[in-house]
Amino acid sequence: MAIRSHLSKIRQLNAPTWTTSSRKDMWLGLLGRLNSPDQSFQEFLEQYATEGEITLARRDVREIFAEDAAKGVIATIIWSHERGIRVNALSLLVRDMPTLVTLMSISDFGQEELNELLSQPGISVPTASKMLSACGKTYCGMPAAIIDDTVIQVIENASFAGDFPNVAKLRGKSRSRPVPYYQAYLRDVFDICEKYDLSPDMVDRYLAEHALDDMASDIELASA
């Protein structure tokens, strides 16, 4: 299995992961177009932006959320939308911030809670997966892990088929059945973590940042 052959590398990944950076003035411009007296996003940017940039790693968001849930939710939105967000979607998120903070205060999400999160504007399954992971949540008792297009490309590759048997049953359905696909992914990640004594943070980081290069190297070695 591919995961087993790269365990040493996976366990040595200690540097900050899932880091995004966006411009402070971009966010202030978007916020300036809202008809809202709420200044919580602006105050967050003033506190955490440095030299015109707001740079956050997953662990930064997790630490902020642990200290202050409201600031943590703002951090997850900025962190998971590094290229910005539609003004109307941002307007609705600002308006519904108390509801979102209450929702994200739930420790273990179920189907109903996940559906409620996904009903928020601008929040797709990949974005929701980032929010759940960064805030240290579980889904049906399974620690949340991040899924995105790169991760999907890896876990649907034949090299990893043995590691992701539940995903294999939904191959090619990440867009047509995004919630069942994410549920299958979490079950497989949970089993991998149990089997090899890993954390979901280790697994999703490896899949997103290193697995494609390792797959290419393995192919080159096999053909040499």
PDB file of C-alpha atoms in Angstrom:
ATOM      1  CA  MET A   1       0.000   0.000   0.000  1.00  0.00           C
ATOM      2  CA  ALA A   2       1.207   3.523  -0.825  1.00  0.00           C
ATOM      3  CA  ILE A   3       0.674   4.998   2.636  1.00  0.00           C
ATOM      4  CA  ARG A   4       2.696   2.277   4.313  1.00  0.00           C
ATOM      5  CA  SER A   5       5.662   2.808   2.005  1.00  0.00           C
ATOM      6  CA  HIS A   6       5.848   6.504   2.909  1.00  0.00           C
ATOM      7  CA  LEU A   7       5.224   6.376   6.653  1.00  0.00           C
ATOM      8  CA  SER A   8       8.659   7.737   7.537  1.00  0.00           C
ATOM      9  CA  LYS A   9       8.105  10.884   5.487  1.00  0.00           C
ATOM     10  CA  ILE A  10       4.561  11.342   6.764  1.00  0.00           C
ATOM     11  CA  ARG A  11       5.712  11.238  10.391  1.00  0.00           C
ATOM     12  CA  GLN A  12       8.510  13.754   9.764  1.00  0.00           C
ATOM     13  CA  LEU A  13       6.235  16.509   8.410  1.00  0.00           C
ATOM     14  CA  ASN A  14       6.454  18.979  11.273  1.00  0.00           C
ATOM     15  CA  ALA A  15       6.472  22.394   9.573  1.00  0.00           C
ATOM     16  CA  PRO A  16       3.295  24.534   9.458  1.00  0.00           C
ATOM     17  CA  THR A  17       0.855  23.207   6.920  1.00  0.00           C
ATOM     18  CA  TRP A  18      -2.148  24.453   4.946  1.00  0.00           C
ATOM     19  CA  THR A  19      -0.888  28.042   4.986  1.00  0.00           C
ATOM     20  CA  THR A  20      -2.740  30.711   3.000  1.00  0.00           C
ATOM     21  CA  SER A  21      -2.020  34.386   2.491  1.00  0.00           C
ATOM     22  CA  SER A  22      -4.233  37.161   1.166  1.00  0.00           C
ATOM     23  CA  ARG A  23      -4.128  40.939   0.991  1.00  0.00           C
ATOM     24  CA  LYS A  24      -5.570  42.979   3.807  1.00  0.00           C
ATOM     25  CA  ASP A  25      -6.735  45.692   1.394  1.00  0.00           C
ATOM     26  CA  MET A  26      -8.642  43.108  -0.665  1.00  0.00           C
ATOM     27  CA  TRP A  27     -10.667  42.078   2.382  1.00  0.00           C
ATOM     28  CA  LEU A  28     -11.156  45.680   3.499  1.00  0.00           C
ATOM     29  CA  GLY A  29     -12.392  46.523   0.001  1.00  0.00           C
ATOM     30  CA  LEU A  30     -14.926  43.715   0.089  1.00  0.00           C
ATOM     31  CA  LEU A  31     -16.045  44.619   3.589  1.00  0.00           C
ATOM     32  CA  GLY A  32     -16.344  48.272   2.601  1.00  0.00           C
ATOM     33  CA  ARG A  33     -19.007  47.318   0.051  1.00  0.00           C
ATOM     34  CA  LEU A  34     -21.233  45.806   2.727  1.00  0.00           C
ATOM     35  CA  ASN A  35     -24.074  47.675   4.314  1.00  0.00           C
ATOM     36  CA  SER A  36     -23.271  46.434   7.804  1.00  0.00           C
ATOM     37  CA  PRO A  37     -22.320  48.159  11.060  1.00  0.00           C
ATOM     38  CA  ASP A  38     -20.477  45.033  12.182  1.00  0.00           C
ATOM     39  CA  GLN A  39     -16.730  45.690  12.347  1.00  0.00           C
ATOM     40  CA  SER A  40     -15.546  42.306  13.643  1.00  0.00           C
ATOM     41  CA  PHE A  41     -13.812  41.343  10.381  1.00  0.00           C
ATOM     42  CA  GLN A  42     -12.069  44.722  10.182  1.00  0.00           C
ATOM     43  CA  GLU A  43     -10.936  44.418  13.796  1.00  0.00           C
ATOM     44  CA  PHE A  44      -9.625  40.912  13.114  1.00  0.00           C
ATOM     45  CA  LEU A  45      -7.598  42.168  10.150  1.00  0.00           C
ATOM     46  CA  GLU A  46      -6.140  45.003  12.217  1.00  0.00           C
ATOM     47  CA  GLN A  47      -5.051  42.514  14.850  1.00  0.00           C
ATOM     48  CA  TYR A  48      -3.626  39.750  12.681  1.00  0.00           C
ATOM     49  CA  ALA A  49      -2.496  41.311   9.388  1.00  0.00           C
ATOM     50  CA  THR A  50       1.202  42.130   9.012  1.00  0.00           C
ATOM     51  CA  GLU A  51       2.547  44.552   6.415  1.00  0.00           C
ATOM     52  CA  GLY A  52      -0.666  44.409   4.435  1.00  0.00           C
ATOM     53  CA  GLU A  53      -0.896  40.608   4.371  1.00  0.00           C
ATOM     54  CA  ILE A  54      -2.973  38.213   6.425  1.00  0.00           C
ATOM     55  CA  THR A  55      -1.127  34.883   6.572  1.00  0.00           C
ATOM     56  CA  LEU A  56      -2.578  31.971   8.513  1.00  0.00           C
ATOM     57  CA  ALA A  57      -1.638  28.316   8.874  1.00  0.00           C
ATOM     58  CA  ARG A  58      -4.123  25.690   9.984  1.00  0.00           C
ATOM     59  CA  ARG A  59      -2.615  25.563  13.444  1.00  0.00           C
ATOM     60  CA  ASP A  60      -2.910  29.366  13.722  1.00  0.00           C
ATOM     61  CA  VAL A  61      -6.628  29.151  13.014  1.00  0.00           C
ATOM     62  CA  ARG A  62      -6.994  26.314  15.504  1.00  0.00           C
ATOM     63  CA  GLU A  63      -5.248  28.322  18.219  1.00  0.00           C
ATOM     64  CA  ILE A  64      -7.343  31.428  17.530  1.00  0.00           C
ATOM     65  CA  PHE A  65     -10.557  29.390  17.640  1.00  0.00           C
ATOM     66  CA  ALA A  66      -9.552  27.775  20.946  1.00  0.00           C
ATOM     67  CA  GLU A  67      -9.070  31.232  22.471  1.00  0.00           C
ATOM     68  CA  ASP A  68     -12.100  32.965  20.947  1.00  0.00           C
ATOM     69  CA  ALA A  69     -14.728  31.117  18.899  1.00  0.00           C
ATOM     70  CA  ALA A  70     -15.969  34.268  17.126  1.00  0.00           C
ATOM     71  CA  LYS A  71     -12.478  35.293  16.039  1.00  0.00           C
ATOM     72  CA  GLY A  72     -11.778  31.680  15.111  1.00  0.00           C
ATOM     73  CA  VAL A  73     -14.731  31.557  12.741  1.00  0.00           C
ATOM     74  CA  ILE A  74     -13.562  34.781  11.075  1.00  0.00           C
ATOM     75  CA  ALA A  75     -10.102  33.241  10.789  1.00  0.00           C
ATOM     76  CA  THR A  76     -11.500  30.121   9.094  1.00  0.00           C
ATOM     77  CA  ILE A  77     -13.399  32.222   6.542  1.00  0.00           C
ATOM     78  CA  ILE A  78     -10.374  34.364   5.662  1.00  0.00           C
ATOM     79  CA  TRP A  79      -8.017  31.374   5.705  1.00  0.00           C
ATOM     80  CA  SER A  80     -10.213  29.244   3.459  1.00  0.00           C
ATOM     81  CA  HIS A  81     -10.937  32.041   0.951  1.00  0.00           C
ATOM     82  CA  GLU A  82      -7.457  33.359   0.192  1.00  0.00           C
ATOM     83  CA  ARG A  83      -8.599  34.639  -3.217  1.00  0.00           C
ATOM     84  CA  GLY A  84     -11.548  36.446  -1.712  1.00  0.00           C
ATOM     85  CA  ILE A  85     -15.259  35.746  -1.740  1.00  0.00           C
ATOM     86  CA  ARG A  86     -18.306  37.155  -3.496  1.00  0.00           C
ATOM     87  CA  VAL A  87     -19.600  40.303  -1.815  1.00  0.00           C
ATOM     88  CA  ASN A  88     -23.131  38.946  -1.431  1.00  0.00           C
ATOM     89  CA  ALA A  89     -21.810  35.741   0.163  1.00  0.00           C
ATOM     90  CA  LEU A  90     -19.586  37.700   2.541  1.00  0.00           C
ATOM     91  CA  SER A  91     -22.513  39.961   3.408  1.00  0.00           C
ATOM     92  CA  LEU A  92     -24.630  36.972   4.408  1.00  0.00           C
ATOM     93  CA  LEU A  93     -21.804  35.406   6.411  1.00  0.00           C
ATOM     94  CA  VAL A  94     -21.300  38.648   8.334  1.00  0.00           C
ATOM     95  CA  ARG A  95     -25.042  38.893   8.923  1.00  0.00           C
ATOM     96  CA  ASP A  96     -25.286  35.290  10.133  1.00  0.00           C
ATOM     97  CA  MET A  97     -22.050  35.278  12.130  1.00  0.00           C
ATOM     98  CA  PRO A  98     -23.768  34.581  15.502  1.00  0.00           C
ATOM     99  CA  THR A  99     -25.489  31.541  13.997  1.00  0.00           C
ATOM    100  CA  LEU A 100     -22.232  30.336  12.451  1.00  0.00           C
ATOM    101  CA  VAL A 101     -20.330  30.771  15.721  1.00  0.00           C
ATOM    102  CA  THR A 102     -22.998  28.767  17.566  1.00  0.00           C
ATOM    103  CA  LEU A 103     -22.823  26.036  14.914  1.00  0.00           C
ATOM    104  CA  MET A 104     -19.028  25.863  15.010  1.00  0.00           C
ATOM    105  CA  SER A 105     -19.141  25.556  18.796  1.00  0.00           C
ATOM    106  CA  ILE A 106     -20.469  22.001  18.346  1.00  0.00           C
ATOM    107  CA  SER A 107     -17.676  19.520  18.989  1.00  0.00           C
ATOM    108  CA  ASP A 108     -18.948  16.531  17.007  1.00  0.00           C
ATOM    109  CA  PHE A 109     -20.815  17.248  13.781  1.00  0.00           C
ATOM    110  CA  GLY A 110     -23.456  14.928  12.416  1.00  0.00           C
ATOM    111  CA  GLN A 111     -25.273  14.931   9.086  1.00  0.00           C
ATOM    112  CA  GLU A 112     -27.680  17.664  10.180  1.00  0.00           C
ATOM    113  CA  GLU A 113     -24.932  19.986  11.396  1.00  0.00           C
ATOM    114  CA  LEU A 114     -22.826  19.420   8.294  1.00  0.00           C
ATOM    115  CA  ASN A 115     -25.809  20.197   6.069  1.00  0.00           C
ATOM    116  CA  GLU A 116     -26.418  23.405   8.022  1.00  0.00           C
ATOM    117  CA  LEU A 117     -22.792  24.446   7.552  1.00  0.00           C
ATOM    118  CA  LEU A 118     -22.999  23.698   3.837  1.00  0.00           C
ATOM    119  CA  SER A 119     -26.147  25.812   3.584  1.00  0.00           C
ATOM    120  CA  GLN A 120     -24.102  28.893   4.443  1.00  0.00           C
ATOM    121  CA  PRO A 121     -23.132  31.039   1.422  1.00  0.00           C
ATOM    122  CA  GLY A 122     -19.751  30.303  -0.137  1.00  0.00           C
ATOM    123  CA  ILE A 123     -19.178  27.125   1.877  1.00  0.00           C
ATOM    124  CA  SER A 124     -18.664  24.004  -0.245  1.00  0.00           C
ATOM    125  CA  VAL A 125     -17.541  20.600   1.031  1.00  0.00           C
ATOM    126  CA  PRO A 126     -13.806  21.434   0.588  1.00  0.00           C
ATOM    127  CA  THR A 127     -14.303  24.728   2.447  1.00  0.00           C
ATOM    128  CA  ALA A 128     -16.348  23.018   5.156  1.00  0.00           C
ATOM    129  CA  SER A 129     -13.630  20.382   5.524  1.00  0.00           C
ATOM    130  CA  LYS A 130     -11.085  23.149   6.124  1.00  0.00           C
ATOM    131  CA  MET A 131     -13.301  24.844   8.684  1.00  0.00           C
ATOM    132  CA  LEU A 132     -13.994  21.626  10.567  1.00  0.00           C
ATOM    133  CA  SER A 133     -10.345  20.606  10.567  1.00  0.00           C
ATOM    134  CA  ALA A 134      -9.018  24.023  11.558  1.00  0.00           C
ATOM    135  CA  CYS A 135     -11.504  24.264  14.437  1.00  0.00           C
ATOM    136  CA  GLY A 136     -10.571  20.780  15.663  1.00  0.00           C
ATOM    137  CA  LYS A 137     -13.992  19.220  15.051  1.00  0.00           C
ATOM    138  CA  THR A 138     -15.030  15.628  14.544  1.00  0.00           C
ATOM    139  CA  TYR A 139     -17.678  14.228  12.232  1.00  0.00           C
ATOM    140  CA  CYS A 140     -19.607  11.266  13.635  1.00  0.00           C
ATOM    141  CA  GLY A 141     -16.710  10.697  16.018  1.00  0.00           C
ATOM    142  CA  MET A 142     -14.044  10.864  13.291  1.00  0.00           C
ATOM    143  CA  PRO A 143     -11.503  13.725  13.426  1.00  0.00           C
ATOM    144  CA  ALA A 144     -12.028  16.064  10.485  1.00  0.00           C
ATOM    145  CA  ALA A 145      -9.494  16.082   7.649  1.00  0.00           C
ATOM    146  CA  ILE A 146      -9.204  18.429   4.700  1.00  0.00           C
ATOM    147  CA  ILE A 147     -10.202  17.394   1.198  1.00  0.00           C
ATOM    148  CA  ASP A 148      -9.556  19.390  -1.970  1.00  0.00           C
ATOM    149  CA  ASP A 149      -8.925  18.755  -5.674  1.00  0.00           C
ATOM    150  CA  THR A 150      -5.318  17.672  -5.100  1.00  0.00           C
ATOM    151  CA  VAL A 151      -6.292  15.219  -2.371  1.00  0.00           C
ATOM    152  CA  ILE A 152      -9.063  13.811  -4.584  1.00  0.00           C
ATOM    153  CA  GLN A 153      -6.604  13.345  -7.447  1.00  0.00           C
ATOM    154  CA  VAL A 154      -4.328  11.344  -5.154  1.00  0.00           C
ATOM    155  CA  ILE A 155      -6.884   9.144  -3.418  1.00  0.00           C
ATOM    156  CA  GLU A 156      -8.503   8.165  -6.715  1.00  0.00           C
ATOM    157  CA  ASN A 157      -5.159   7.063  -8.141  1.00  0.00           C
ATOM    158  CA  ALA A 158      -4.630   3.315  -8.397  1.00  0.00           C
ATOM    159  CA  SER A 159      -1.523   3.624  -6.218  1.00  0.00           C
ATOM    160  CA  PHE A 160      -3.681   4.514  -3.218  1.00  0.00           C
ATOM    161  CA  ALA A 161      -6.740   2.376  -3.972  1.00  0.00           C
ATOM    162  CA  GLY A 162      -5.880  -0.084  -1.195  1.00  0.00           C
ATOM    163  CA  ASP A 163      -5.656   2.722   1.367  1.00  0.00           C
ATOM    164  CA  PHE A 164      -9.012   4.285   0.453  1.00  0.00           C
ATOM    165  CA  PRO A 165     -11.480   1.436  -0.141  1.00  0.00           C
ATOM    166  CA  ASN A 166     -14.539   3.503   0.814  1.00  0.00           C
ATOM    167  CA  VAL A 167     -13.545   6.290  -1.565  1.00  0.00           C
ATOM    168  CA  ALA A 168     -12.990   3.702  -4.301  1.00  0.00           C
ATOM    169  CA  LYS A 169     -16.711   2.851  -4.173  1.00  0.00           C
ATOM    170  CA  LEU A 170     -17.494   6.483  -5.059  1.00  0.00           C
ATOM    171  CA  ARG A 171     -14.726   7.046  -7.573  1.00  0.00           C
ATOM    172  CA  GLY A 172     -15.467  10.015  -9.817  1.00  0.00           C
ATOM    173  CA  LYS A 173     -18.376  11.208  -7.642  1.00  0.00           C
ATOM    174  CA  SER A 174     -16.665  13.920  -5.602  1.00  0.00           C
ATOM    175  CA  ARG A 175     -18.806  16.571  -7.310  1.00  0.00           C
ATOM    176  CA  SER A 176     -22.061  14.696  -7.890  1.00  0.00           C
ATOM    177  CA  ARG A 177     -22.144  13.223  -4.364  1.00  0.00           C
ATOM    178  CA  PRO A 178     -19.834  15.503  -2.356  1.00  0.00           C
ATOM    179  CA  VAL A 179     -21.149  14.737   1.147  1.00  0.00           C
ATOM    180  CA  PRO A 180     -21.108  10.905   0.841  1.00  0.00           C
ATOM    181  CA  TYR A 181     -17.682  11.234  -0.792  1.00  0.00           C
ATOM    182  CA  TYR A 182     -16.359  13.275   2.133  1.00  0.00           C
ATOM    183  CA  GLN A 183     -17.863  10.816   4.603  1.00  0.00           C
ATOM    184  CA  ALA A 184     -16.118   7.945   2.793  1.00  0.00           C
ATOM    185  CA  TYR A 185     -12.841   9.872   2.832  1.00  0.00           C
ATOM    186  CA  LEU A 186     -13.071  10.491   6.589  1.00  0.00           C
ATOM    187  CA  ARG A 187     -13.762   6.802   7.243  1.00  0.00           C
ATOM    188  CA  ASP A 188     -10.669   5.841   5.251  1.00  0.00           C
ATOM    189  CA  VAL A 189      -8.501   8.488   6.934  1.00  0.00           C
ATOM    190  CA  PHE A 190      -9.752   7.318  10.341  1.00  0.00           C
ATOM    191  CA  ASP A 191      -8.813   3.715   9.522  1.00  0.00           C
ATOM    192  CA  ILE A 192      -5.374   4.772   8.235  1.00  0.00           C
ATOM    193  CA  CYS A 193      -4.706   6.745  11.421  1.00  0.00           C
ATOM    194  CA  GLU A 194      -5.769   3.816  13.602  1.00  0.00           C
ATOM    195  CA  LYS A 195      -3.667   1.346  11.645  1.00  0.00           C
ATOM    196  CA  TYR A 196      -0.453   3.362  11.454  1.00  0.00           C
ATOM    197  CA  ASP A 197      -0.734   5.607  14.537  1.00  0.00           C
ATOM    198  CA  LEU A 198      -0.983   8.812  12.510  1.00  0.00           C
ATOM    199  CA  SER A 199      -3.067  11.960  12.890  1.00  0.00           C
ATOM    200  CA  PRO A 200      -5.491  13.260  10.239  1.00  0.00           C
ATOM    201  CA  ASP A 201      -3.331  16.397  10.008  1.00  0.00           C
ATOM    202  CA  MET A 202      -0.371  14.247   8.965  1.00  0.00           C
ATOM    203  CA  VAL A 203      -2.391  12.295   6.422  1.00  0.00           C
ATOM    204  CA  ASP A 204      -4.131  15.173   4.646  1.00  0.00           C
ATOM    205  CA  ARG A 205      -0.946  17.231   4.555  1.00  0.00           C
ATOM    206  CA  TYR A 206       0.953  14.371   2.933  1.00  0.00           C
ATOM    207  CA  LEU A 207      -1.805  13.800   0.387  1.00  0.00           C
ATOM    208  CA  ALA A 208      -1.996  17.499  -0.515  1.00  0.00           C
ATOM    209  CA  GLU A 209       1.681  18.432  -0.560  1.00  0.00           C
ATOM    210  CA  HIS A 210       3.822  15.354  -1.201  1.00  0.00           C
ATOM    211  CA  ALA A 211       1.898  12.375  -2.568  1.00  0.00           C
ATOM    212  CA  LEU A 212       1.833  13.487  -6.216  1.00  0.00           C
ATOM    213  CA  ASP A 213       5.630  13.905  -6.248  1.00  0.00           C
ATOM    214  CA  ASP A 214       6.090  10.512  -4.616  1.00  0.00           C
ATOM    215  CA  MET A 215       3.759   8.918  -7.158  1.00  0.00           C
ATOM    216  CA  ALA A 216       5.827  10.380 -10.002  1.00  0.00           C
ATOM    217  CA  SER A 217       9.072   9.178  -8.384  1.00  0.00           C
ATOM    218  CA  ASP A 218       7.676   5.675  -7.908  1.00  0.00           C
ATOM    219  CA  ILE A 219       6.677   5.550 -11.580  1.00  0.00           C
ATOM    220  CA  GLU A 220      10.158   6.681 -12.646  1.00  0.00           C
ATOM    221  CA  LEU A 221      11.800   4.029 -10.460  1.00  0.00           C
ATOM    222  CA  ALA A 222       9.514   1.320 -11.808  1.00  0.00           C
ATOM    223  CA  SER A 223      10.318   2.229 -15.389  1.00  0.00           C
ATOM    224  CA  ALA A 224      14.078   2.620 -14.873  1.00  0.00           C
TER     225      ALA A 224
END
